[in-house]
Amino acid sequence: MMLDVSVLAGWIERLTGSIEREQEHLTELDAAIGDGDHGANMARGFKAVREKIAQGKSETPADLFKLVAMTLISTVGGASGPLYGTFFLEASKAAGDARALDLASLHTVLAAGLAGVRMRGKAVPGDKTMVDALTPAVDALVGDGDLRKALEAAAVAAADGAEQTRPLVAHKGRASYLGERAIGHKDPGAASSVLLFASLAQEVAELEA
Ligand code: ADP
Ligand code: MG
């Protein structure tokens, strides 16, 4: 199976739904070690994305990712908006004029997105941020195996990565102001990054079923 623009739009719609369902949970995580707005930030951003996608037709994966990027950057205040915006903007650039992505090109495109997040936020794995979930997820897409299985592995890797933020002290973002008081809490941005990969894995599993 190839990920064309309609499959990818299905992913973003599914992601929007899961962010809405998880909004309160994301807010609780951010209330513990941040300012309690991560759920609202993500929900506001993706609601706007849904409206934009409904308004016009994207021709290519790159067009769709650019629309997501621009909408997130312009509607989400807070650190996560520009960071997820950068993720989709760099993914858009890497997608070029491809009409559809296979596993190898998906890996290239999402690795470019992650590189953008790391460049912009200057976080490395272990800093207790979204990078801790995104990095193992993108790494799980290496190889030329089955797309559906790779995406399932990526979703599991993201969830493990997010879980592993729990014992960490934060080195970036608001949680870094808390020092050792952040220990024991899962990073909210890592939790929302899990939704990104879980929703893509679900979309592909459902289409292939
Ligand atoms: P804010 O911190 O401005 O309130 P959000 O609550 O929406 O923004 O997002 C917080 C999340 O953003 C954190 O949980 C973390 O995962 C992520 N984050 C914050 N700063 C950085 C950074 N420099 N690099 C990567 N991710 C970051
Ligand atoms: Mg916040």
Coordinates of C-alpha atoms and ligand atoms in Angstrom, one line a residue:
M1 CA 0.0 0.0 0.0
M2 CA 1.1 3.6 -0.8
L3 CA 0.3 6.6 1.3
D4 CA -1.3 9.0 -1.1
V5 CA -2.8 12.4 -0.2
S6 CA -6.2 10.9 0.6
V7 CA -4.8 8.2 2.9
L8 CA -2.7 10.9 4.6
A9 CA -5.7 13.2 5.0
G10 CA -7.4 10.2 6.6
W11 CA -4.5 10.0 9.0
I12 CA -4.8 13.7 10.0
E13 CA -8.5 13.4 10.5
R14 CA -8.0 10.3 12.7
L15 CA -5.3 12.2 14.6
T16 CA -7.6 15.1 15.1
G17 CA -10.2 12.8 16.6
S18 CA -7.7 11.1 19.0
I19 CA -6.4 14.5 20.1
E20 CA -10.0 15.5 20.9
R21 CA -10.5 12.3 22.9
E22 CA -7.2 12.7 24.7
Q23 CA -7.4 16.5 25.2
E24 CA -8.2 16.2 28.9
H25 CA -5.4 13.7 29.5
L26 CA -2.9 15.9 27.7
T27 CA -4.0 18.8 29.8
E28 CA -3.6 16.8 33.0
L29 CA 0.0 15.8 32.0
D30 CA 0.8 19.4 31.3
A31 CA -0.8 20.7 34.5
A32 CA 1.6 18.4 36.4
I33 CA 4.8 19.7 34.9
G34 CA 3.9 22.7 32.7
D35 CA 1.0 25.2 32.5
G36 CA -1.9 22.9 31.7
D37 CA -2.6 24.0 28.2
H38 CA -1.2 21.2 26.0
G39 CA -4.6 19.6 25.4
A40 CA -6.2 22.8 24.5
N41 CA -3.3 23.9 22.3
M42 CA -3.4 20.6 20.3
A43 CA -7.2 20.5 20.1
R44 CA -7.3 24.1 18.9
G45 CA -4.6 23.5 16.3
F46 CA -6.1 20.4 14.8
K47 CA -9.6 21.7 14.8
A48 CA -8.3 24.5 12.6
V49 CA -6.4 21.9 10.5
R50 CA -9.6 19.9 10.0
E51 CA -11.4 23.1 8.8
K52 CA -8.6 23.9 6.4
I53 CA -8.5 20.4 4.9
A54 CA -12.3 20.5 4.4
Q55 CA -12.0 23.9 2.6
G56 CA -9.6 22.9 -0.2
K57 CA -8.1 19.9 -1.9
S58 CA -4.4 19.2 -1.4
E59 CA -2.8 17.7 -4.6
T60 CA 0.2 16.0 -3.0
P61 CA 1.4 14.8 0.4
A62 CA 3.7 17.9 0.4
D63 CA 0.7 20.2 -0.1
L64 CA -1.2 18.5 2.7
F65 CA 1.7 18.6 5.1
K66 CA 2.4 22.3 4.3
L67 CA -1.3 23.1 5.1
V68 CA -1.0 21.3 8.4
A69 CA 2.2 23.0 9.2
M70 CA 1.0 26.5 8.4
T71 CA -2.2 26.0 10.3
L72 CA -0.5 24.7 13.4
I73 CA 2.1 27.5 13.4
S74 CA -0.6 30.2 13.1
T75 CA -3.2 28.8 15.6
V76 CA -1.2 27.1 18.4
G77 CA 0.4 29.3 20.9
G78 CA 2.9 27.6 23.1
A79 CA 6.0 25.6 22.3
S80 CA 4.3 22.7 20.7
G81 CA 2.7 24.7 17.8
P82 CA 5.9 25.8 16.2
L83 CA 7.5 22.5 16.9
Y84 CA 4.8 20.3 15.4
G85 CA 4.5 23.0 12.6
T86 CA 8.2 22.5 11.9
F87 CA 7.7 18.8 11.9
F88 CA 5.1 19.0 9.1
L89 CA 6.9 21.8 7.3
E90 CA 10.2 19.8 7.0
A91 CA 8.2 16.7 6.1
S92 CA 6.5 18.7 3.3
K93 CA 9.8 19.8 1.9
A94 CA 11.2 16.3 2.0
A95 CA 8.1 14.9 0.3
G96 CA 8.8 17.0 -2.8
D97 CA 6.5 16.3 -5.7
A98 CA 5.9 12.6 -4.7
R99 CA 2.3 11.6 -5.3
A100 CA 2.4 8.9 -2.7
L101 CA 4.8 7.6 -0.1
D102 CA 6.0 4.0 0.5
L103 CA 7.7 2.9 3.7
A104 CA 11.2 4.1 2.6
S105 CA 10.0 7.5 1.5
L106 CA 7.8 7.8 4.6
H107 CA 10.9 7.2 6.7
T108 CA 12.8 9.9 4.8
V109 CA 10.0 12.4 5.1
L110 CA 9.3 11.9 8.9
A111 CA 13.0 11.8 9.7
A112 CA 13.2 15.2 8.0
G113 CA 10.3 16.4 10.2
L114 CA 12.1 15.1 13.3
A115 CA 15.4 16.7 12.3
G116 CA 13.5 20.0 12.0
V117 CA 12.0 19.6 15.5
R118 CA 15.4 18.9 16.9
M119 CA 17.0 21.8 15.1
R120 CA 14.3 24.2 16.2
G121 CA 13.9 23.1 19.8
K122 CA 17.5 22.0 20.4
A123 CA 16.3 19.0 22.3
V124 CA 18.0 15.6 22.2
P125 CA 16.6 12.3 23.4
G126 CA 16.6 12.2 27.1
D127 CA 15.6 15.8 27.5
K128 CA 12.0 14.8 28.4
T129 CA 10.3 16.2 25.4
M130 CA 8.3 15.1 22.3
V131 CA 11.7 14.2 20.8
D132 CA 11.8 11.2 23.2
A133 CA 8.7 9.7 21.5
L134 CA 9.4 10.9 17.9
T135 CA 12.9 9.6 17.7
P136 CA 12.3 5.9 18.4
A137 CA 9.1 6.0 16.3
V138 CA 10.9 7.4 13.2
D139 CA 13.8 4.9 13.8
A140 CA 11.3 2.0 13.7
L141 CA 10.4 2.9 10.1
V142 CA 13.9 2.0 8.8
G143 CA 14.0 -0.8 6.3
D144 CA 12.0 -2.1 3.4
G145 CA 9.6 -4.4 5.3
D146 CA 5.8 -4.3 5.5
L147 CA 4.4 -0.7 5.9
R148 CA 1.6 -1.8 8.3
K149 CA 4.0 -3.8 10.6
A150 CA 6.5 -1.0 10.6
L151 CA 3.9 1.5 11.6
E152 CA 2.7 -0.7 14.4
A153 CA 6.3 -1.0 15.6
A154 CA 6.6 2.8 15.3
A155 CA 3.5 3.4 17.4
V156 CA 4.8 1.0 20.1
A157 CA 8.2 2.6 20.0
A158 CA 6.6 6.0 20.5
A159 CA 4.6 4.8 23.4
D160 CA 7.7 3.2 25.0
G161 CA 9.6 6.4 24.4
A162 CA 6.9 8.5 26.1
E163 CA 6.7 6.2 29.0
Q164 CA 10.5 6.4 29.4
T165 CA 10.2 10.2 30.0
R166 CA 8.6 9.6 33.3
P167 CA 11.8 9.2 35.5
L168 CA 13.6 12.0 33.7
V169 CA 14.4 15.6 34.7
A170 CA 13.5 17.9 31.8
H171 CA 16.2 19.9 30.0
K172 CA 13.9 21.8 27.7
G173 CA 10.5 23.6 27.9
R174 CA 8.6 24.7 30.9
A175 CA 9.1 21.4 32.8
S176 CA 12.8 22.2 32.9
Y177 CA 12.0 25.0 35.5
L178 CA 10.8 22.3 37.9
G179 CA 14.1 20.4 38.2
E180 CA 13.7 17.2 40.1
R181 CA 10.0 17.9 40.7
A182 CA 9.3 16.8 37.1
I183 CA 10.5 13.3 38.0
G184 CA 7.6 10.7 37.9
H185 CA 5.5 12.6 35.3
K186 CA 5.2 11.7 31.7
D187 CA 6.0 14.5 29.2
P188 CA 2.8 15.9 27.6
G189 CA 4.4 16.5 24.2
A190 CA 5.8 13.0 24.1
A191 CA 2.2 11.8 24.9
S192 CA 0.8 13.8 22.0
S193 CA 3.5 12.4 19.7
V194 CA 2.3 8.9 20.5
L195 CA -1.1 9.9 19.0
L196 CA 0.6 11.0 15.8
F197 CA 2.1 7.5 15.2
A198 CA -0.8 5.5 16.7
S199 CA -3.3 7.2 14.4
L200 CA -1.2 6.6 11.3
A201 CA -0.8 2.9 12.3
Q202 CA -4.5 2.6 12.9
E203 CA -5.4 4.3 9.6
V204 CA -3.2 2.0 7.6
A205 CA -4.3 -1.1 9.5
E206 CA -7.9 -0.3 8.8
L207 CA -7.4 0.4 5.1
E208 CA -5.6 -2.8 4.7
A209 CA -8.1 -4.9 6.6
Ligands
ADP1 P1 4.0 25.3 26.4 O1 5.1 24.6 27.0 O2 4.5 26.6 25.7 O3 2.8 25.6 27.3 P2 2.7 23.1 25.2 O4 2.1 22.8 26.6 O5 1.7 23.0 24.1 O6 3.5 24.4 25.2 O7 3.7 22.0 24.9 C1 4.6 21.5 25.8 C2 5.5 20.4 25.2 O8 6.3 20.9 24.2 C3 6.4 19.7 26.2 O9 5.7 18.6 26.9 C4 7.5 19.2 25.3 O10 7.2 17.8 24.8 C5 7.5 20.1 24.1 N1 8.6 21.0 24.1 C6 8.8 22.1 24.8 N2 10.0 22.7 24.5 C7 10.6 21.8 23.7 C8 11.8 21.9 22.9 N3 12.7 22.8 23.1 N4 12.1 20.8 22.1 C9 11.2 19.8 21.9 N5 10.0 19.8 22.5 C10 9.7 20.8 23.4
MG2 MG 1.8 24.0 28.2

